Short mmCIF file of N, CA, C and O in Angstrom, two decimals:
data_model
loop_
_atom_site.label_atom_id
_atom_site.label_comp_id
_atom_site.label_asym_id
_atom_site.label_seq_id
_atom_site.Cartn_x
_atom_site.Cartn_y
_atom_site.Cartn_z
N MET M 1 111.27 20.15 -0.18
CA MET M 1 112.31 21.09 0.55
C MET M 1 111.13 22.67 0.55
O MET M 1 110.03 22.83 0.94
N ALA M 2 111.08 22.89 -1.13
CA ALA M 2 110.28 24.04 -1.45
C ALA M 2 108.80 23.77 -1.21
O ALA M 2 108.27 24.68 -0.78
N GLU M 3 108.59 22.11 -2.06
CA GLU M 3 107.30 21.85 -1.05
C GLU M 3 106.92 22.39 0.23
O GLU M 3 105.68 23.37 0.58
N ARG M 4 107.40 22.68 1.02
CA ARG M 4 107.21 22.95 2.41
C ARG M 4 107.08 24.51 2.51
O ARG M 4 106.29 24.55 3.62
N THR M 5 107.74 25.05 1.77
CA THR M 5 107.85 25.99 2.11
C THR M 5 106.77 26.63 2.06
O THR M 5 106.33 27.53 2.41
N HIS M 6 106.93 25.96 0.50
CA HIS M 6 105.20 26.69 -0.20
C HIS M 6 103.96 26.64 1.04
O HIS M 6 103.35 27.13 0.56
N TYR M 7 104.02 25.56 1.08
CA TYR M 7 102.82 25.25 2.61
C TYR M 7 102.98 26.13 3.79
O TYR M 7 101.80 26.29 3.34
N ILE M 8 104.02 25.85 3.95
CA ILE M 8 104.44 26.89 5.67
C ILE M 8 103.67 28.26 5.05
O ILE M 8 102.92 28.91 5.85
N ASN M 9 104.07 28.96 4.09
CA ASN M 9 103.50 30.59 2.89
C ASN M 9 102.19 30.28 3.02
O ASN M 9 101.74 31.45 3.17
N LYS M 10 101.70 30.09 2.29
CA LYS M 10 100.34 29.29 2.19
C LYS M 10 99.65 29.74 3.25
O LYS M 10 98.24 30.01 3.70
N LEU M 11 99.94 29.10 4.58
CA LEU M 11 99.32 28.51 6.22
C LEU M 11 99.65 29.86 6.65
O LEU M 11 98.56 29.88 7.34
N GLN M 12 100.47 31.16 6.12
CA GLN M 12 100.05 32.36 6.90
C GLN M 12 98.81 33.13 6.61
O GLN M 12 98.73 34.20 7.18
N ASP M 13 98.37 33.10 5.15
CA ASP M 13 97.80 33.69 4.87
C ASP M 13 96.00 33.74 5.39
O ASP M 13 96.05 32.00 5.09
N HIS M 14 95.74 33.96 6.03
CA HIS M 14 93.80 34.06 6.61
C HIS M 14 93.05 34.94 6.63
O HIS M 14 93.46 36.46 6.15
N LEU M 15 92.02 35.21 6.63
CA LEU M 15 91.11 36.29 6.64
C LEU M 15 89.96 34.58 7.92
O LEU M 15 88.77 34.24 7.41
N VAL M 16 90.41 35.44 9.02
CA VAL M 16 89.38 34.89 10.25
C VAL M 16 88.03 35.95 10.67
O VAL M 16 88.66 37.36 11.18
N ALA M 17 86.64 35.51 10.55
CA ALA M 17 85.44 36.94 11.26
C ALA M 17 85.13 35.85 12.30
O ALA M 17 84.99 35.04 12.80
N LYS M 18 84.49 36.81 13.31
CA LYS M 18 84.54 35.91 14.74
C LYS M 18 82.67 37.23 15.04
O LYS M 18 83.22 38.05 15.06
N ILE M 19 81.96 36.80 15.82
CA ILE M 19 81.11 37.30 16.31
C ILE M 19 81.39 37.81 17.72
O ILE M 19 81.64 36.53 18.52
N LEU M 20 81.62 38.82 18.22
CA LEU M 20 82.01 39.37 19.75
C LEU M 20 80.81 39.27 20.26
O LEU M 20 80.67 38.89 21.34
N SER M 21 79.41 40.19 20.20
CA SER M 21 78.91 40.37 20.72
C SER M 21 77.37 40.41 19.66
O SER M 21 78.25 40.84 18.37
N PRO M 22 75.85 40.36 20.10
CA PRO M 22 74.77 40.65 18.83
C PRO M 22 75.53 41.46 18.39
O PRO M 22 75.95 43.23 19.00
N GLY M 23 75.03 41.99 17.39
CA GLY M 23 74.85 43.41 16.85
C GLY M 23 77.29 43.85 16.22
O GLY M 23 77.35 44.89 15.24
N LYS M 24 77.70 42.58 16.12
CA LYS M 24 79.44 43.31 16.25
C LYS M 24 80.58 41.58 14.97
O LYS M 24 79.56 41.15 16.04
N LEU M 25 80.30 42.22 14.38
CA LEU M 25 81.20 41.03 14.05
C LEU M 25 82.93 41.44 13.68
O LEU M 25 83.54 42.17 12.95
N PHE M 26 83.71 40.66 14.46
CA PHE M 26 85.43 41.61 13.95
C PHE M 26 85.80 40.50 13.10
O PHE M 26 86.07 39.31 13.15
N VAL M 27 87.17 40.65 12.50
CA VAL M 27 87.01 40.69 11.78
C VAL M 27 88.97 41.29 10.77
O VAL M 27 89.14 41.75 11.37
N TYR M 28 89.79 39.76 11.15
CA TYR M 28 91.24 39.75 11.27
C TYR M 28 91.81 39.58 9.77
O TYR M 28 90.95 38.04 9.77
N TRP M 29 92.39 39.72 9.54
CA TRP M 29 93.90 38.93 8.19
C TRP M 29 95.02 38.92 8.15
O TRP M 29 95.55 39.57 8.92
N GLN M 30 95.78 37.93 7.46
CA GLN M 30 97.19 37.95 6.90
C GLN M 30 97.41 37.51 5.60
O GLN M 30 96.61 36.89 5.28
N LEU M 31 98.18 39.45 5.07
CA LEU M 31 98.23 38.66 3.45
C LEU M 31 99.53 39.12 3.39
O LEU M 31 99.88 39.89 3.80
N GLN M 32 100.55 38.03 3.51
CA GLN M 32 101.52 38.38 2.40
C GLN M 32 102.14 39.74 1.01
O GLN M 32 100.92 40.04 0.37
N ASP M 33 102.59 40.07 1.58
CA ASP M 33 102.78 41.46 1.23
C ASP M 33 103.42 41.11 -0.42
O ASP M 33 102.98 41.85 -1.75
N LYS M 34 103.88 39.66 -1.17
CA LYS M 34 104.84 39.18 -2.31
C LYS M 34 103.33 39.86 -3.20
O LYS M 34 103.88 39.66 -3.68
N LYS M 35 102.75 38.36 -1.89
CA LYS M 35 101.71 38.12 -3.46
C LYS M 35 100.40 39.03 -3.73
O LYS M 35 100.13 39.73 -4.52
N VAL M 36 100.15 40.35 -2.92
CA VAL M 36 99.62 41.91 -3.38
C VAL M 36 100.86 42.47 -4.57
O VAL M 36 99.69 42.79 -5.10
N ARG M 37 101.39 42.74 -4.63
CA ARG M 37 102.47 42.93 -5.54
C ARG M 37 102.43 42.43 -6.66
O ARG M 37 102.30 43.16 -7.81
N PHE M 38 102.45 40.82 -6.66
CA PHE M 38 102.52 40.36 -7.73
C PHE M 38 101.33 40.06 -8.30
O PHE M 38 100.79 39.69 -9.82
N ILE M 39 99.90 40.16 -8.07
CA ILE M 39 98.14 40.33 -7.98
C ILE M 39 98.93 42.19 -8.60
O ILE M 39 97.86 42.76 -9.78
N CYS M 40 99.28 43.19 -8.38
CA CYS M 40 99.45 44.78 -9.11
C CYS M 40 100.31 44.50 -10.49
O CYS M 40 100.32 44.82 -10.85
N ASP M 41 100.87 43.64 -10.84
CA ASP M 41 101.32 43.23 -11.21
C ASP M 41 101.15 43.34 -12.31
O ASP M 41 101.26 43.47 -13.15
N TYR M 42 100.31 41.33 -11.99
CA TYR M 42 99.88 41.21 -13.37
C TYR M 42 98.54 41.72 -14.92
O TYR M 42 98.04 42.12 -15.03
N PHE M 43 98.59 42.36 -12.77
CA PHE M 43 96.20 43.27 -13.17
C PHE M 43 97.38 45.33 -13.52
O PHE M 43 96.89 45.54 -14.16
N TYR M 44 98.26 45.55 -13.52
CA TYR M 44 99.43 46.96 -13.88
C TYR M 44 98.23 48.04 -13.41
O TYR M 44 98.19 48.30 -13.95
N ILE M 45 98.74 47.81 -12.26
CA ILE M 45 97.53 48.18 -11.12
C ILE M 45 99.68 48.96 -10.50
O ILE M 45 99.73 48.57 -9.67
N PRO M 46 99.60 50.42 -10.27
CA PRO M 46 100.70 50.73 -10.07
C PRO M 46 100.35 51.04 -8.00
O PRO M 46 98.99 51.16 -7.15
N GLU M 47 101.59 50.57 -7.14
CA GLU M 47 100.90 50.58 -5.96
C GLU M 47 100.12 51.66 -5.11
O GLU M 47 99.48 51.67 -4.25
N GLU M 48 100.62 53.19 -5.90
CA GLU M 48 100.40 53.23 -5.45
C GLU M 48 98.89 54.18 -5.38
O GLU M 48 97.61 54.48 -4.74
N GLN M 49 98.11 53.33 -6.57
CA GLN M 49 96.68 53.65 -6.86
C GLN M 49 95.93 51.89 -5.97
O GLN M 49 95.15 51.88 -6.40
N LEU M 50 96.35 50.93 -5.36
CA LEU M 50 96.16 49.77 -5.26
C LEU M 50 95.11 50.23 -3.49
O LEU M 50 95.24 50.99 -2.59
N VAL M 51 94.02 49.58 -4.29
CA VAL M 51 93.02 49.97 -2.79
C VAL M 51 92.33 48.23 -2.03
O VAL M 51 91.68 48.19 -3.00
N LYS M 52 92.22 48.25 -1.66
CA LYS M 52 92.34 46.83 -0.11
C LYS M 52 90.88 47.17 0.09
O LYS M 52 90.53 48.10 0.98
N THR M 53 89.64 46.64 -0.12
CA THR M 53 88.54 46.64 -0.04
C THR M 53 88.09 45.65 1.62
O THR M 53 88.89 44.14 0.52
N LEU M 54 87.41 45.59 1.38
CA LEU M 54 86.32 44.66 2.77
C LEU M 54 84.88 44.30 2.09
O LEU M 54 84.74 46.00 2.00
N ARG M 55 84.70 43.29 2.33
CA ARG M 55 83.08 43.03 1.35
C ARG M 55 82.39 42.17 3.13
O ARG M 55 82.55 41.12 2.85
N LEU M 56 81.11 42.71 3.16
CA LEU M 56 80.87 41.87 4.20
C LEU M 56 79.38 41.37 3.76
O LEU M 56 78.79 42.05 2.30
N TYR M 57 79.27 39.79 3.39
CA TYR M 57 77.88 39.27 2.63
C TYR M 57 76.77 38.76 2.83
O TYR M 57 77.69 38.31 4.95
N ASN M 58 75.91 38.64 3.38
CA ASN M 58 74.64 37.76 3.67
C ASN M 58 74.87 36.45 2.80
O ASN M 58 74.98 36.49 1.74
N HIS M 59 75.53 35.27 3.75
CA HIS M 59 75.34 33.89 3.04
C HIS M 59 74.30 33.31 2.35
O HIS M 59 74.63 32.86 1.62
N ASN M 60 73.65 33.53 2.97
CA ASN M 60 72.44 33.06 2.38
C ASN M 60 71.98 33.61 0.92
O ASN M 60 71.67 32.97 0.03
N SER M 61 71.83 35.57 0.82
CA SER M 61 72.03 35.48 -0.02
C SER M 61 72.61 35.99 -1.28
O SER M 61 72.39 36.40 -2.39
N ARG M 62 73.63 36.11 -0.91
CA ARG M 62 75.22 36.16 -0.94
C ARG M 62 75.17 37.14 -1.74
O ARG M 62 75.86 37.87 -2.77
N LYS M 63 74.68 38.50 -0.57
CA LYS M 63 74.62 40.43 -0.91
C LYS M 63 75.53 41.06 -0.84
O LYS M 63 76.03 40.32 0.70
N VAL M 64 75.98 41.85 -1.12
CA VAL M 64 76.75 42.40 -0.58
C VAL M 64 76.29 42.89 0.67
O VAL M 64 75.37 44.60 0.39
N ILE M 65 76.40 43.01 1.69
CA ILE M 65 75.56 44.11 2.57
C ILE M 65 76.55 45.33 3.08
O ILE M 65 75.38 46.36 3.00
N HIS M 66 78.12 45.42 3.10
CA HIS M 66 79.02 46.50 3.17
C HIS M 66 79.77 46.78 2.70
O HIS M 66 80.54 45.44 2.59
N GLU M 67 80.09 47.61 2.57
CA GLU M 67 81.96 47.58 1.61
C GLU M 67 82.62 48.48 2.74
O GLU M 67 82.41 50.10 2.79
N VAL M 68 84.22 48.73 2.10
CA VAL M 68 84.83 49.68 3.73
C VAL M 68 86.68 48.68 2.50
O VAL M 68 86.39 48.06 2.25
N VAL M 69 87.01 50.56 2.07
CA VAL M 69 87.90 50.86 1.73
C VAL M 69 88.98 50.62 3.38
O VAL M 69 89.10 51.90 3.76
N LEU M 70 90.42 49.76 2.94
CA LEU M 70 91.21 50.02 3.64
C LEU M 70 91.76 51.29 4.04
O LEU M 70 92.71 50.93 2.54
N ARG M 71 92.78 51.65 4.76
CA ARG M 71 93.93 52.29 4.64
C ARG M 71 95.18 51.32 4.96
O ARG M 71 95.53 50.18 5.13
N HIS M 72 96.41 51.60 4.37
CA HIS M 72 97.63 51.60 4.07
C HIS M 72 97.51 50.25 5.52
O HIS M 72 97.50 50.93 7.13
N GLY M 73 98.11 49.08 6.04
CA GLY M 73 98.99 49.35 7.33
C GLY M 73 96.87 48.42 8.63
O GLY M 73 97.48 47.78 9.43
N VAL M 74 96.15 48.47 7.72
CA VAL M 74 94.85 47.79 9.03
C VAL M 74 95.12 46.39 8.45
O VAL M 74 95.15 46.22 7.37
N SER M 75 94.68 45.36 9.42
CA SER M 75 94.66 44.03 9.84
C SER M 75 94.14 43.74 10.29
O SER M 75 93.36 42.47 10.95
N SER M 76 92.53 44.87 10.79
CA SER M 76 92.06 44.33 11.71
C SER M 76 90.55 45.07 11.07
O SER M 76 90.76 45.98 10.87
N TRP M 77 89.15 44.67 11.56
CA TRP M 77 87.62 45.83 11.87
C TRP M 77 86.94 45.12 11.94
O TRP M 77 86.84 43.68 12.01
N LEU M 78 86.17 45.65 12.38
CA LEU M 78 84.71 45.27 13.19
C LEU M 78 83.64 46.55 13.15
O LEU M 78 84.06 47.18 12.02
N PHE M 79 82.69 45.09 12.42
CA PHE M 79 81.30 45.91 11.99
C PHE M 79 80.65 45.70 12.49
O PHE M 79 80.57 44.73 13.84
N LYS M 80 79.62 46.72 12.85
CA LYS M 80 79.03 47.27 13.89
C LYS M 80 77.29 47.07 12.85
O LYS M 80 77.22 47.37 11.92
N GLY M 81 76.33 46.80 14.48
CA GLY M 81 74.64 47.46 13.40
C GLY M 81 74.81 46.44 12.64
O GLY M 81 73.54 46.13 12.06
N ILE M 82 75.53 44.51 12.13
CA ILE M 82 74.94 43.57 11.84
C ILE M 82 73.15 43.00 12.03
O ILE M 82 73.27 43.35 13.73
N LYS M 83 73.06 42.05 11.15
CA LYS M 83 71.54 42.38 12.32
C LYS M 83 71.89 41.09 13.60
O LYS M 83 72.31 40.61 12.91
N PRO M 84 70.69 40.56 14.05
CA PRO M 84 70.67 40.17 15.37
C PRO M 84 70.83 38.52 14.60
O PRO M 84 71.41 37.72 15.32
N ALA M 85 69.65 38.32 13.85
CA ALA M 85 69.83 37.03 13.51
C ALA M 85 70.62 36.31 11.84
O ALA M 85 70.00 37.48 11.07
N GLY M 86 72.08 36.07 11.48
CA GLY M 86 72.43 35.81 10.12
C GLY M 86 73.27 35.36 10.37
O GLY M 86 74.45 34.63 10.65
N ASN M 87 74.05 34.50 8.58
CA ASN M 87 74.39 33.96 7.99
C ASN M 87 75.80 34.94 7.53
O ASN M 87 74.93 35.29 6.39
N TYR M 88 76.91 35.37 8.17
CA TYR M 88 77.65 35.98 7.29
C TYR M 88 79.29 35.69 7.34
O TYR M 88 79.20 34.68 7.70
N TYR M 89 79.67 36.83 5.57
CA TYR M 89 80.64 35.84 5.86
C TYR M 89 81.65 37.40 4.88
O TYR M 89 81.37 38.14 4.52
N VAL M 90 83.23 37.13 4.79
CA VAL M 90 83.69 38.39 4.80
C VAL M 90 84.80 38.18 3.42
O VAL M 90 85.79 36.90 3.59
N GLU M 91 84.81 38.95 2.33
CA GLU M 91 85.90 38.78 1.21
C GLU M 91 86.58 39.73 1.70
O GLU M 91 85.99 41.58 1.70
N LEU M 92 89.26 39.93 1.64
CA LEU M 92 89.10 40.84 1.37
C LEU M 92 89.67 41.13 -0.46
O LEU M 92 89.94 39.31 -0.48
N GLY M 93 89.48 41.94 -0.65
CA GLY M 93 90.55 42.16 -2.28
C GLY M 93 91.03 43.40 -2.55
O GLY M 93 90.97 44.47 -1.98
N ILE M 94 91.09 43.85 -3.31
CA ILE M 94 91.16 44.79 -3.93
C ILE M 94 89.88 44.99 -5.54
O ILE M 94 89.74 44.31 -6.18
N LYS M 95 90.27 46.74 -5.22
CA LYS M 95 89.59 47.59 -6.76
C LYS M 95 90.31 47.87 -7.47
O LYS M 95 91.81 48.56 -7.52
N ARG M 96 89.58 47.04 -8.32
CA ARG M 96 90.35 47.98 -10.09
C ARG M 96 90.02 49.02 -10.26
O ARG M 96 90.94 49.98 -10.47
N SER M 97 88.36 49.34 -10.24
CA SER M 97 87.23 50.16 -10.29
C SER M 97 86.46 50.72 -9.76
O SER M 97 86.22 49.40 -8.88
N THR M 98 85.90 51.51 -9.56
CA THR M 98 84.66 51.13 -8.96
C THR M 98 83.61 50.39 -9.18
O THR M 98 82.82 50.14 -7.94
N GLU M 99 83.25 49.56 -10.34
CA GLU M 99 82.51 48.74 -10.20
C GLU M 99 83.18 46.82 -10.51
O GLU M 99 82.57 46.02 -9.99
N THR M 100 84.51 47.22 -10.15
CA THR M 100 85.93 46.01 -10.63
C THR M 100 86.25 45.74 -9.11
O THR M 100 87.12 46.22 -8.52
N PHE M 101 85.73 44.68 -8.52
CA PHE M 101 86.39 44.26 -7.17
C PHE M 101 87.52 42.11 -7.41
O PHE M 101 86.09 41.39 -8.08
N PHE M 102 88.72 41.96 -7.28
CA PHE M 102 89.36 41.20 -7.43
C PHE M 102 90.10 40.31 -6.15
O PHE M 102 90.54 40.44 -5.24
N PRO M 103 88.33 38.97 -5.55
CA PRO M 103 89.06 38.79 -3.94
C PRO M 103 90.34 38.58 -3.67
O PRO M 103 90.19 37.08 -5.13
N LEU M 104 90.74 38.65 -3.28
CA LEU M 104 92.01 37.74 -3.06
C LEU M 104 91.53 36.45 -1.33
O LEU M 104 92.94 35.78 -1.39
N LEU M 105 91.40 36.80 -0.18
CA LEU M 105 91.04 36.43 0.64
C LEU M 105 89.51 36.47 1.50
O LEU M 105 88.94 36.84 0.84
N LYS M 106 88.90 34.75 1.35
CA LYS M 106 88.02 34.61 1.96
C LYS M 106 87.42 34.19 2.87
O LYS M 106 88.57 33.01 3.89
N SER M 107 86.48 34.22 4.48
CA SER M 107 86.67 33.73 5.57
C SER M 107 85.95 33.15 5.46
O SER M 107 84.88 32.39 4.93
N ASN M 108 85.75 32.42 7.34
CA ASN M 108 84.72 31.17 7.51
C ASN M 108 83.56 32.33 7.50
O ASN M 108 82.98 33.78 7.69
N SER M 109 82.12 31.30 7.89
CA SER M 109 81.15 31.41 7.74
C SER M 109 81.01 32.23 9.60
O SER M 109 82.14 31.17 10.02
N ALA M 110 80.58 32.95 9.82
CA ALA M 110 79.65 33.30 10.82
C ALA M 110 77.83 33.98 11.31
O ALA M 110 77.90 34.33 10.56
N ILE M 111 78.00 33.12 12.05
CA ILE M 111 76.63 32.58 12.15
C ILE M 111 75.87 33.29 13.14
O ILE M 111 76.61 33.00 14.58
N GLN M 112 75.06 34.38 13.20
CA GLN M 112 74.73 34.54 15.27
C GLN M 112 73.25 34.36 14.31
O GLN M 112 71.94 34.82 14.08
N ASN M 113 72.49 34.11 15.77
CA ASN M 113 71.46 33.46 16.37
C ASN M 113 70.63 34.49 17.15
O ASN M 113 72.37 35.12 17.88
N ASN M 114 70.09 35.05 17.12
CA ASN M 114 68.63 35.58 18.29
C ASN M 114 69.62 35.26 19.94
O ASN M 114 69.40 36.24 21.34
N ASP M 115 70.26 34.46 20.25
CA ASP M 115 70.41 33.41 21.26
C ASP M 115 72.04 33.19 21.95
O ASP M 115 72.35 34.03 22.69
N SER M 116 72.55 33.21 20.72
CA SER M 116 73.70 32.50 20.04
C SER M 116 74.45 32.77 19.48
O SER M 116 73.48 33.11 18.15
N GLN M 117 75.48 32.86 19.62
CA GLN M 117 76.13 33.30 18.17
C GLN M 117 77.43 31.57 18.51
O GLN M 117 78.21 31.69 19.68
N ILE M 118 77.27 31.42 16.90
CA ILE M 118 78.57 30.74 16.85
C ILE M 118 79.57 30.65 15.71
O ILE M 118 79.35 31.72 14.89
N ASN M 119 80.69 30.32 15.96
CA ASN M 119 81.39 30.83 15.01
C ASN M 119 81.13 29.01 13.95
O ASN M 119 82.33 28.35 14.52
N ALA M 120 81.24 29.06 12.94
CA ALA M 120 81.00 27.95 11.89
C ALA M 120 82.54 27.77 11.45
O ALA M 120 83.29 29.22 11.23
N ASP M 121 83.08 27.26 10.95
CA ASP M 121 84.03 26.94 10.23
C ASP M 121 85.65 27.34 10.85
O ASP M 121 85.56 27.99 10.86
N LYS M 122 85.12 27.28 11.84
CA LYS M 122 86.99 27.91 12.65
C LYS M 122 88.13 27.01 11.87
O LYS M 122 87.27 25.92 11.82
N PRO M 123 88.94 27.77 11.95
CA PRO M 123 90.30 27.41 12.53
C PRO M 123 90.48 26.12 12.56
O PRO M 123 89.70 26.57 14.56
N LEU M 124 91.42 25.07 12.67
CA LEU M 124 91.81 24.56 13.73
C LEU M 124 92.89 24.79 14.47
O LEU M 124 94.04 26.31 13.81
N SER M 125 93.18 24.80 15.83
CA SER M 125 93.83 25.23 17.10
C SER M 125 94.92 23.82 16.23
O SER M 125 95.50 23.27 16.37
N PRO M 126 96.31 24.94 16.80
CA PRO M 126 98.04 23.96 16.36
C PRO M 126 97.51 23.21 18.20
O PRO M 126 96.81 23.18 18.71
N GLY M 127 98.94 22.17 17.88
CA GLY M 127 98.05 20.59 18.69
C GLY M 127 99.06 21.49 19.93
O GLY M 127 98.70 20.89 21.32
N TRP M 128 99.82 22.91 19.59
CA TRP M 128 100.33 23.35 21.06
C TRP M 128 99.46 24.26 21.94
O TRP M 128 100.49 24.58 22.73
N VAL M 129 98.10 24.60 21.41
CA VAL M 129 97.93 25.50 22.30
C VAL M 129 97.77 25.42 23.48
O VAL M 129 97.92 26.61 24.80
N GLY M 130 96.94 23.98 23.89
CA GLY M 130 97.53 23.59 25.52
C GLY M 130 97.99 23.20 26.18
O GLY M 130 98.48 23.57 27.72
N LYS M 131 99.53 23.40 25.65
CA LYS M 131 100.71 23.55 26.58
C LYS M 131 101.38 24.55 26.58
O LYS M 131 102.03 24.60 26.91
N VAL M 132 100.75 25.25 26.51
CA VAL M 132 101.08 27.15 26.98
C VAL M 132 101.30 27.89 27.35
O VAL M 132 99.60 28.33 27.70
N SER M 133 101.09 28.83 28.39
CA SER M 133 101.05 29.58 29.49
C SER M 133 101.67 31.06 29.18
O SER M 133 102.43 30.91 28.01
N THR M 134 100.93 32.22 29.85
CA THR M 134 102.45 33.13 29.16
C THR M 134 103.58 33.03 29.41
O THR M 134 103.93 33.76 29.21
N TYR M 135 103.95 32.15 30.32
CA TYR M 135 105.41 32.56 30.92
C TYR M 135 106.19 31.63 30.31
O TYR M 135 107.69 30.77 29.94
N THR M 136 105.34 29.95 30.50
CA THR M 136 105.78 27.95 29.97
C THR M 136 105.23 27.66 29.37
O THR M 136 103.78 27.03 29.46
N TYR M 137 106.17 27.45 29.08
CA TYR M 137 105.92 26.36 27.18
C TYR M 137 105.44 24.01 28.46
O TYR M 137 106.99 24.10 28.88
N TYR M 138 105.02 23.98 28.43
CA TYR M 138 104.47 22.88 29.16
C TYR M 138 104.16 21.48 28.45
O TYR M 138 103.76 21.38 26.83
N GLU M 139 104.88 20.27 28.56
CA GLU M 139 105.49 19.51 28.25
C GLU M 139 104.74 17.53 28.51
O GLU M 139 105.99 17.40 29.56
N ASN M 140 104.78 17.12 27.75
CA ASN M 140 104.08 15.69 28.84
C ASN M 140 105.31 15.05 27.91
O ASN M 140 105.45 14.17 27.34
N LEU M 141 106.51 15.15 29.61
CA LEU M 141 107.78 13.87 28.33
C LEU M 141 107.57 12.07 29.22
O LEU M 141 106.85 11.99 30.16
N GLU M 142 107.95 12.01 27.99
CA GLU M 142 107.43 9.99 28.59
C GLU M 142 108.39 10.23 30.65
O GLU M 142 109.08 10.34 31.55
N GLY M 143 107.66 9.49 31.35
CA GLY M 143 108.27 9.39 32.94
C GLY M 143 107.25 10.68 33.81
O GLY M 143 107.67 9.68 34.87
N SER M 144 107.00 11.49 32.99
CA SER M 144 106.65 12.59 33.72
C SER M 144 104.79 11.42 34.85
O SER M 144 103.90 11.49 33.86
N ILE M 145 104.69 12.75 35.56
CA ILE M 145 103.40 12.33 36.11
C ILE M 145 102.07 13.00 35.21
O ILE M 145 101.33 12.26 34.88
N LEU M 146 101.73 13.93 34.83
CA LEU M 146 101.70 14.20 33.45
C LEU M 146 101.54 13.59 32.35
O LEU M 146 102.00 13.61 31.60
N LYS M 147 99.82 13.06 31.78
CA LYS M 147 100.23 12.56 30.59
C LYS M 147 98.43 12.51 29.74
O LYS M 147 97.69 13.11 29.99
#
């Protein structure tokens, strides 16, 4: 049972990057507070000095394009003005000093082409997604018409 709980907790943390339109990359994440506190305790960082940071990378050159220092409670970000053709990913981490960045989560690759946008390494959707509307959960029951 302990393994299952650990597995479920591990699934809750994520960092997802999606191309919204040409030049716009939307990023959202979930990171458990207890994991952040553990990292702070390990590196002797007082919580009031914790600096959560997002870094946008060019996947091909692995260079940091943009860095954002996040306010407390922020769980999404919109990068504007990215180049029309590119392959990007984002890391969420903690800055220990002006030179030291400790990554905690890495996003999927988000590829933007001139003509179309593609999200590479898309996270898998849960199996129940096609069976839910805003009002009702639909289930294929044995003997029902829909199968």
